[in-house]
Short mmCIF file of C-alpha atoms in Angstrom, two decimals:
data_model
loop_
_atom_site.label_atom_id
_atom_site.label_comp_id
_atom_site.label_asym_id
_atom_site.label_seq_id
_atom_site.Cartn_x
_atom_site.Cartn_y
_atom_site.Cartn_z
CA UNK A 1 -12.91 -25.26 -4.70
CA UNK A 2 -12.68 -26.33 -1.31
CA UNK A 3 -12.94 -30.22 -0.83
CA UNK A 4 -15.17 -29.37 2.87
CA UNK A 5 -18.60 -30.04 2.56
CA UNK A 6 -20.57 -26.79 3.77
CA UNK A 7 -22.18 -27.57 7.58
CA UNK A 8 -26.05 -28.04 7.55
CA UNK A 9 -28.07 -28.56 4.49
CA UNK A 10 -26.37 -27.28 1.61
CA UNK A 11 -28.14 -25.05 -0.71
CA UNK A 12 -27.75 -23.91 -4.41
CA UNK A 13 -26.52 -20.90 -3.25
CA UNK A 14 -23.68 -23.03 -1.40
CA UNK A 15 -22.78 -24.95 -4.77
CA UNK A 16 -22.70 -21.70 -6.62
CA UNK A 17 -20.21 -20.10 -4.42
CA UNK A 18 -18.12 -23.17 -4.05
CA UNK A 19 -18.11 -23.46 -8.02
CA UNK A 20 -17.68 -19.78 -8.47
CA UNK A 21 -20.51 -19.27 -10.78
CA UNK A 22 -24.32 -17.95 -10.55
CA UNK A 23 -26.86 -19.88 -8.88
CA UNK A 24 -28.72 -19.39 -12.19
CA UNK A 25 -25.97 -21.48 -13.94
CA UNK A 26 -25.80 -24.17 -11.18
CA UNK A 27 -29.88 -24.80 -11.40
CA UNK A 28 -29.28 -24.93 -15.27
CA UNK A 29 -26.56 -27.78 -14.82
CA UNK A 30 -28.64 -29.67 -12.24
CA UNK A 31 -31.92 -29.58 -14.26
CA UNK A 32 -30.11 -30.98 -17.01
CA UNK A 33 -30.36 -27.78 -19.43
CA UNK A 34 -27.80 -28.16 -22.10
CA UNK A 35 -26.86 -24.88 -23.20
CA UNK A 36 -24.08 -24.51 -20.40
CA UNK A 37 -20.13 -25.17 -21.28
CA UNK A 38 -18.98 -28.40 -20.54
CA UNK A 39 -16.36 -27.36 -18.54
CA UNK A 40 -18.86 -25.15 -16.29
CA UNK A 41 -20.87 -28.26 -15.93
CA UNK A 42 -17.82 -30.28 -14.59
CA UNK A 43 -17.08 -27.54 -12.14
CA UNK A 44 -20.62 -27.55 -11.14
CA UNK A 45 -20.62 -31.08 -10.54
CA UNK A 46 -17.69 -31.23 -8.63
CA UNK A 47 -19.06 -28.61 -6.38
CA UNK A 48 -22.43 -30.56 -5.91
CA UNK A 49 -20.05 -33.56 -4.63
CA UNK A 50 -17.93 -31.31 -2.62
CA UNK A 51 -20.94 -29.45 -0.82
CA UNK A 52 -22.89 -32.64 -0.11
CA UNK A 53 -25.77 -30.81 -1.86
CA UNK A 54 -28.66 -33.19 -2.90
CA UNK A 55 -31.32 -31.81 -5.36
CA UNK A 56 -35.11 -31.66 -4.50
CA UNK A 57 -36.36 -34.15 -7.01
CA UNK A 58 -39.95 -32.81 -6.42
CA UNK A 59 -39.27 -29.20 -7.30
CA UNK A 60 -37.07 -30.14 -10.01
CA UNK A 61 -39.83 -32.04 -11.58
CA UNK A 62 -42.07 -28.76 -11.33
CA UNK A 63 -39.45 -26.95 -13.26
CA UNK A 64 -38.59 -29.73 -15.71
CA UNK A 65 -41.91 -31.33 -16.08
CA UNK A 66 -39.77 -34.81 -15.94
CA UNK A 67 -39.88 -37.64 -13.54
CA UNK A 68 -36.29 -37.90 -13.94
CA UNK A 69 -36.76 -41.53 -14.29
CA UNK A 70 -36.98 -44.16 -17.38
CA UNK A 71 -38.82 -47.69 -17.60
CA UNK A 72 -36.84 -50.53 -18.67
CA UNK A 73 -39.51 -52.87 -20.21
CA UNK A 74 -39.48 -56.30 -21.01
CA UNK A 75 -42.20 -56.86 -23.19
CA UNK A 76 -44.10 -59.90 -24.63
CA UNK A 77 -42.56 -62.56 -22.02
CA UNK A 78 -45.23 -65.13 -21.49
CA UNK A 79 -47.64 -63.70 -23.84
CA UNK A 80 -50.82 -66.18 -24.25
CA UNK A 81 -50.76 -65.21 -27.90
CA UNK A 82 -48.05 -67.53 -28.64
CA UNK A 83 -48.53 -71.24 -29.11
CA UNK A 84 -45.19 -72.58 -27.28
CA UNK A 85 -44.64 -75.89 -25.51
CA UNK A 86 -44.47 -75.65 -21.82
CA UNK A 87 -40.90 -75.94 -21.79
CA UNK A 88 -40.42 -72.87 -24.29
CA UNK A 89 -42.32 -70.72 -22.22
CA UNK A 90 -40.78 -67.35 -22.10
CA UNK A 91 -42.46 -66.42 -18.90
CA UNK A 92 -39.41 -66.59 -16.74
CA UNK A 93 -37.09 -64.00 -18.69
CA UNK A 94 -35.04 -63.37 -15.42
CA UNK A 95 -33.40 -67.07 -15.92
CA UNK A 96 -31.90 -65.75 -19.20
CA UNK A 97 -28.54 -64.24 -18.79
CA UNK A 98 -29.30 -62.01 -21.74
CA UNK A 99 -31.66 -59.97 -19.90
CA UNK A 100 -29.36 -59.43 -16.94
CA UNK A 101 -26.77 -58.05 -19.06
CA UNK A 102 -29.05 -55.53 -20.68
CA UNK A 103 -30.36 -54.38 -17.23
CA UNK A 104 -26.75 -54.20 -16.18
CA UNK A 105 -25.82 -51.93 -19.08
CA UNK A 106 -28.68 -49.82 -18.56
CA UNK A 107 -27.91 -49.39 -14.86
CA UNK A 108 -24.41 -48.76 -15.43
CA UNK A 109 -24.99 -45.80 -17.84
CA UNK A 110 -27.91 -44.03 -15.59
CA UNK A 111 -26.13 -44.35 -12.28
CA UNK A 112 -23.69 -41.72 -12.47
CA UNK A 113 -26.11 -39.44 -13.89
CA UNK A 114 -28.18 -39.84 -10.86
CA UNK A 115 -30.90 -41.81 -12.31
CA UNK A 116 -32.25 -45.39 -11.80
CA UNK A 117 -34.48 -47.58 -14.30
CA UNK A 118 -38.11 -48.64 -13.26
CA UNK A 119 -38.43 -52.26 -13.99
CA UNK A 120 -41.52 -53.11 -15.88
CA UNK A 121 -42.65 -56.86 -17.28
CA UNK A 122 -45.26 -56.68 -20.00
CA UNK A 123 -46.00 -60.11 -20.21
CA UNK A 124 -49.69 -60.04 -21.17
CA UNK A 125 -52.16 -57.70 -22.94
CA UNK A 126 -53.33 -56.11 -19.72
CA UNK A 127 -49.66 -55.53 -18.54
CA UNK A 128 -48.72 -53.81 -21.79
CA UNK A 129 -51.93 -51.56 -21.52
CA UNK A 130 -50.54 -50.89 -17.62
CA UNK A 131 -47.28 -49.85 -19.08
CA UNK A 132 -48.79 -47.70 -21.79
CA UNK A 133 -50.78 -46.06 -19.29
CA UNK A 134 -47.89 -45.34 -16.62
CA UNK A 135 -45.66 -43.96 -19.20
CA UNK A 136 -48.52 -41.56 -20.72
CA UNK A 137 -49.48 -40.53 -17.58
CA UNK A 138 -45.52 -39.13 -16.76
CA UNK A 139 -44.59 -41.43 -13.99
CA UNK A 140 -41.59 -42.15 -16.01
CA UNK A 141 -39.97 -40.10 -18.87
CA UNK A 142 -39.63 -42.81 -21.61
CA UNK A 143 -38.71 -46.49 -22.07
CA UNK A 144 -36.00 -48.61 -23.21
CA UNK A 145 -38.15 -51.81 -24.50
CA UNK A 146 -36.83 -55.37 -25.09
CA UNK A 147 -39.58 -57.35 -26.89
CA UNK A 148 -39.51 -61.18 -26.40
CA UNK A 149 -41.44 -61.95 -29.63
CA UNK A 150 -41.75 -60.48 -33.10
CA UNK A 151 -45.49 -59.58 -32.87
CA UNK A 152 -44.75 -57.50 -29.63
CA UNK A 153 -47.30 -54.42 -30.38
CA UNK A 154 -45.98 -52.15 -27.57
CA UNK A 155 -43.19 -50.27 -28.95
CA UNK A 156 -45.33 -49.02 -31.75
CA UNK A 157 -48.03 -48.39 -29.48
CA UNK A 158 -45.67 -46.35 -27.44
CA UNK A 159 -44.44 -44.27 -30.55
CA UNK A 160 -48.13 -43.65 -31.69
CA UNK A 161 -48.58 -42.29 -28.08
CA UNK A 162 -45.59 -40.15 -28.51
CA UNK A 163 -43.81 -41.72 -25.46
CA UNK A 164 -40.30 -41.58 -25.94
CA UNK A 165 -38.91 -45.33 -26.76
CA UNK A 166 -35.57 -46.71 -27.83
CA UNK A 167 -36.08 -50.51 -28.78
CA UNK A 168 -33.39 -53.14 -28.49
CA UNK A 169 -32.88 -54.72 -32.12
CA UNK A 170 -34.44 -54.04 -35.20
CA UNK A 171 -38.30 -53.97 -35.41
CA UNK A 172 -39.43 -56.70 -37.46
CA UNK A 173 -41.57 -54.09 -39.45
CA UNK A 174 -40.83 -50.62 -40.19
CA UNK A 175 -41.83 -48.18 -37.19
CA UNK A 176 -40.93 -44.61 -36.23
CA UNK A 177 -38.54 -46.04 -33.24
CA UNK A 178 -35.10 -45.40 -32.38
CA UNK A 179 -33.28 -48.69 -31.96
CA UNK A 180 -30.04 -50.38 -30.95
CA UNK A 181 -28.77 -53.23 -32.70
CA UNK A 182 -25.90 -55.95 -33.90
CA UNK A 183 -24.69 -56.50 -37.48
CA UNK A 184 -25.98 -60.06 -36.98
CA UNK A 185 -25.15 -61.47 -40.63
CA UNK A 186 -21.50 -60.22 -39.97
CA UNK A 187 -21.32 -62.22 -36.70
CA UNK A 188 -22.65 -65.41 -38.56
CA UNK A 189 -20.01 -65.04 -41.15
CA UNK A 190 -17.27 -64.99 -38.51
CA UNK A 191 -18.66 -68.10 -37.31
CA UNK A 192 -18.50 -69.74 -40.74
CA UNK A 193 -15.17 -68.48 -41.78
CA UNK A 194 -13.77 -70.01 -38.48
CA UNK A 195 -15.48 -73.49 -38.95
CA UNK A 196 -14.41 -73.60 -42.50
CA UNK A 197 -10.83 -72.76 -41.61
CA UNK A 198 -10.45 -75.32 -39.17
CA UNK A 199 -11.29 -77.82 -41.82
CA UNK A 200 -15.09 -78.18 -41.17
CA UNK A 201 -16.81 -79.93 -44.26
CA UNK A 202 -20.04 -81.16 -43.10
CA UNK A 203 -21.69 -77.92 -40.99
CA UNK A 204 -25.01 -77.70 -39.70
CA UNK A 205 -26.71 -74.77 -37.86
CA UNK A 206 -29.20 -74.54 -35.31
CA UNK A 207 -31.20 -71.26 -35.82
CA UNK A 208 -33.27 -69.35 -33.69
CA UNK A 209 -36.76 -68.65 -33.77
CA UNK A 210 -37.34 -67.64 -37.66
CA UNK A 211 -39.88 -64.88 -36.82
CA UNK A 212 -37.10 -62.75 -35.11
CA UNK A 213 -35.32 -60.60 -37.35
CA UNK A 214 -32.15 -61.43 -35.49
CA UNK A 215 -32.43 -65.17 -35.98
CA UNK A 216 -33.33 -64.39 -39.93
CA UNK A 217 -30.17 -62.32 -40.12
CA UNK A 218 -27.85 -65.18 -38.39
CA UNK A 219 -29.20 -67.77 -40.45
CA UNK A 220 -28.86 -65.66 -43.68
CA UNK A 221 -25.40 -64.37 -42.73
CA UNK A 222 -24.19 -68.00 -42.06
CA UNK A 223 -25.74 -69.46 -45.28
CA UNK A 224 -24.60 -66.87 -47.50
CA UNK A 225 -20.74 -67.39 -45.97
CA UNK A 226 -20.89 -70.97 -46.25
CA UNK A 227 -21.79 -70.61 -49.90
CA UNK A 228 -18.93 -68.26 -50.62
CA UNK A 229 -16.87 -71.35 -49.36
CA UNK A 230 -18.21 -73.79 -51.43
CA UNK A 231 -21.09 -75.33 -49.28
CA UNK A 232 -24.37 -74.43 -51.11
CA UNK A 233 -26.62 -76.34 -48.74
CA UNK A 234 -26.38 -76.35 -44.75
CA UNK A 235 -28.78 -78.51 -43.01
CA UNK A 236 -30.92 -76.43 -40.52
CA UNK A 237 -32.80 -77.10 -37.28
CA UNK A 238 -34.89 -74.06 -35.61
CA UNK A 239 -34.64 -73.86 -31.87
CA UNK A 240 -36.33 -71.42 -29.51
CA UNK A 241 -32.97 -69.58 -27.91
CA UNK A 242 -33.06 -72.08 -24.91
CA UNK A 243 -30.97 -74.79 -23.94
CA UNK A 244 -33.71 -77.32 -24.25
CA UNK A 245 -34.70 -76.47 -27.76
CA UNK A 246 -30.80 -76.49 -28.66
CA UNK A 247 -30.91 -79.99 -27.35
CA UNK A 248 -33.89 -81.26 -29.54
CA UNK A 249 -32.56 -79.37 -32.60
CA UNK A 250 -28.84 -81.06 -31.95
CA UNK A 251 -30.49 -84.58 -31.66
CA UNK A 252 -32.65 -84.11 -35.27
CA UNK A 253 -29.35 -82.99 -36.96
CA UNK A 254 -27.50 -85.80 -35.55
CA UNK A 255 -30.00 -88.14 -37.02
CA UNK A 256 -30.02 -86.36 -40.22
CA UNK A 257 -26.45 -85.82 -40.76
CA UNK A 258 -24.29 -88.52 -38.87
CA UNK A 259 -21.26 -87.34 -40.16
CA UNK A 260 -21.55 -83.74 -39.03
CA UNK A 261 -18.26 -82.20 -37.97
CA UNK A 262 -19.16 -78.22 -37.18
CA UNK A 263 -22.10 -76.69 -35.49
CA UNK A 264 -23.30 -73.39 -35.58
CA UNK A 265 -25.84 -72.54 -32.78
CA UNK A 266 -27.50 -68.93 -33.06
CA UNK A 267 -27.22 -68.15 -29.27
CA UNK A 268 -24.99 -69.55 -26.65
CA UNK A 269 -27.85 -71.29 -24.84
CA UNK A 270 -28.99 -73.51 -27.69
CA UNK A 271 -25.20 -74.25 -28.26
CA UNK A 272 -24.68 -75.61 -24.38
CA UNK A 273 -27.51 -77.81 -25.28
CA UNK A 274 -25.91 -79.14 -28.60
CA UNK A 275 -22.69 -79.67 -26.28
CA UNK A 276 -24.80 -81.58 -23.96
CA UNK A 277 -26.53 -83.77 -26.77
CA UNK A 278 -23.12 -84.64 -28.56
CA UNK A 279 -21.38 -85.47 -25.16
CA UNK A 280 -24.27 -87.97 -24.70
CA UNK A 281 -23.87 -89.21 -28.08
CA UNK A 282 -20.10 -89.74 -27.28
CA UNK A 283 -18.73 -87.11 -29.93
CA UNK A 284 -15.35 -85.39 -28.93
CA UNK A 285 -15.60 -81.62 -29.01
CA UNK A 286 -13.61 -80.07 -30.84
CA UNK A 287 -11.74 -83.26 -31.77
CA UNK A 288 -14.88 -84.77 -33.75
CA UNK A 289 -17.26 -81.79 -33.98
CA UNK A 290 -16.42 -78.02 -33.43
CA UNK A 291 -19.01 -75.90 -31.98
CA UNK A 292 -19.58 -72.05 -32.14
CA UNK A 293 -22.36 -70.26 -30.27
CA UNK A 294 -23.27 -66.41 -30.39
CA UNK A 295 -23.68 -63.86 -27.76
CA UNK A 296 -20.90 -64.55 -25.56
CA UNK A 297 -22.99 -64.68 -22.57
CA UNK A 298 -22.00 -66.28 -19.10
CA UNK A 299 -23.32 -70.10 -20.93
CA UNK A 300 -20.33 -69.62 -23.03
CA UNK A 301 -18.18 -69.42 -20.55
CA UNK A 302 -19.48 -71.95 -18.08
CA UNK A 303 -20.16 -74.63 -20.70
CA UNK A 304 -17.52 -77.61 -20.81
CA UNK A 305 -15.54 -77.27 -23.21
CA UNK A 306 -15.86 -73.61 -22.92
CA UNK A 307 -17.62 -72.09 -25.91
CA UNK A 308 -16.24 -70.46 -28.75
CA UNK A 309 -18.82 -67.66 -29.62
CA UNK A 310 -19.77 -64.68 -31.62
CA UNK A 311 -19.58 -61.71 -29.05
CA UNK A 312 -22.57 -59.15 -28.78
CA UNK A 313 -21.46 -56.31 -26.38
CA UNK A 314 -24.83 -56.25 -24.59
CA UNK A 315 -23.87 -54.00 -22.08
CA UNK A 316 -22.55 -51.25 -24.16
CA UNK A 317 -25.49 -51.69 -26.56
CA UNK A 318 -27.78 -51.33 -23.51
CA UNK A 319 -25.74 -48.01 -22.28
CA UNK A 320 -26.31 -46.89 -25.87
CA UNK A 321 -29.96 -47.63 -25.59
CA UNK A 322 -30.11 -45.56 -22.40
CA UNK A 323 -28.02 -42.89 -24.22
CA UNK A 324 -30.52 -42.32 -27.15
CA UNK A 325 -33.64 -42.43 -24.94
CA UNK A 326 -32.26 -39.60 -22.73
CA UNK A 327 -31.64 -37.57 -26.10
CA UNK A 328 -34.92 -38.27 -27.26
CA UNK A 329 -36.32 -36.98 -23.85
CA UNK A 330 -34.36 -33.81 -24.49
CA UNK A 331 -35.45 -33.40 -27.92
CA UNK A 332 -38.69 -35.32 -28.39
CA UNK A 333 -39.16 -33.80 -32.18
CA UNK A 334 -36.02 -35.23 -33.33
CA UNK A 335 -35.90 -38.11 -35.66
CA UNK A 336 -35.73 -41.81 -34.72
CA UNK A 337 -32.22 -42.92 -35.25
CA UNK A 338 -30.36 -46.37 -35.14
CA UNK A 339 -26.91 -47.52 -33.59
CA UNK A 340 -25.71 -50.80 -35.18
CA UNK A 341 -22.67 -52.71 -33.20
CA UNK A 342 -19.77 -54.68 -34.86
CA UNK A 343 -19.41 -58.33 -33.47
CA UNK A 344 -16.31 -60.10 -32.85
CA UNK A 345 -15.18 -63.70 -32.31
CA UNK A 346 -14.32 -65.26 -29.00
CA UNK A 347 -12.23 -68.19 -29.49
CA UNK A 348 -12.34 -70.59 -26.78
CA UNK A 349 -11.93 -74.46 -26.70
CA UNK A 350 -15.02 -75.78 -28.64
CA UNK A 351 -13.79 -74.67 -31.97
#
């Protein structure tokens, strides 16, 4: 295959000639039809790159009946159905590093495939209806959905409308939707084992909002592991995955258990809030109190001291969401599936 690009505007025939295959084979590869040998697919892709051929998206859409685009939907943010304090409102989701990691993972998977997501914020009932209409009309081929509260109706409505959809995290109730999640209980057990191994004997935990399955799983896993270590009762305060809520929860726990020497927070932002309060109260971390977070977000690395945390491979999980969605789009009659990732413990200075 020659590396020299064909002069003028390259055509399918130019690509076929460079790859040494038929025009029909080139068309099948470019249109994503799957019954082509992987080696031939690679040959055609290299020929496309060598010739500088750019597919006509409009013509391709007429053939495939696809938009060649997917939606990345952040749903539930700022919903007026929730009764939150102003500082706990979830409207500005873009300040949370978690969502940036999801976007990075989705874009990283799609970009080599010549696709880019359309970002949609479903922060009210009207906005959710707009997202549903947008997808039902075929402007995008499907959606990866990140819900910010447990009662979000959008994933179920999309599934009922037969729109290809993949959800981040296990749904709070059974529904025919594919999802990607983490083994949260296993991650919480890693945190408990680490605190006990350090010699912590008066351990408390800051839970996430308990209407969220991930929060429930992290709390259950932590309590179960602590009970196995001979600690049947773990004082708990509920937060809302924000730094401010972590500060308030830590203050309540200090008042309740002044002798505490270990803290597990169900995410890094709440752990950062706990570190702030401990510092204000003159508690040395990790000398007097060990602190473990969850997620391994940028907040963990920016904390002082740097935060020991349970790593959730969000970027990989988001890429897997995109992969599952493309599979679902290609085979819409397939059964929903789930992929569960394993956590790991990242040890830094806080514990």
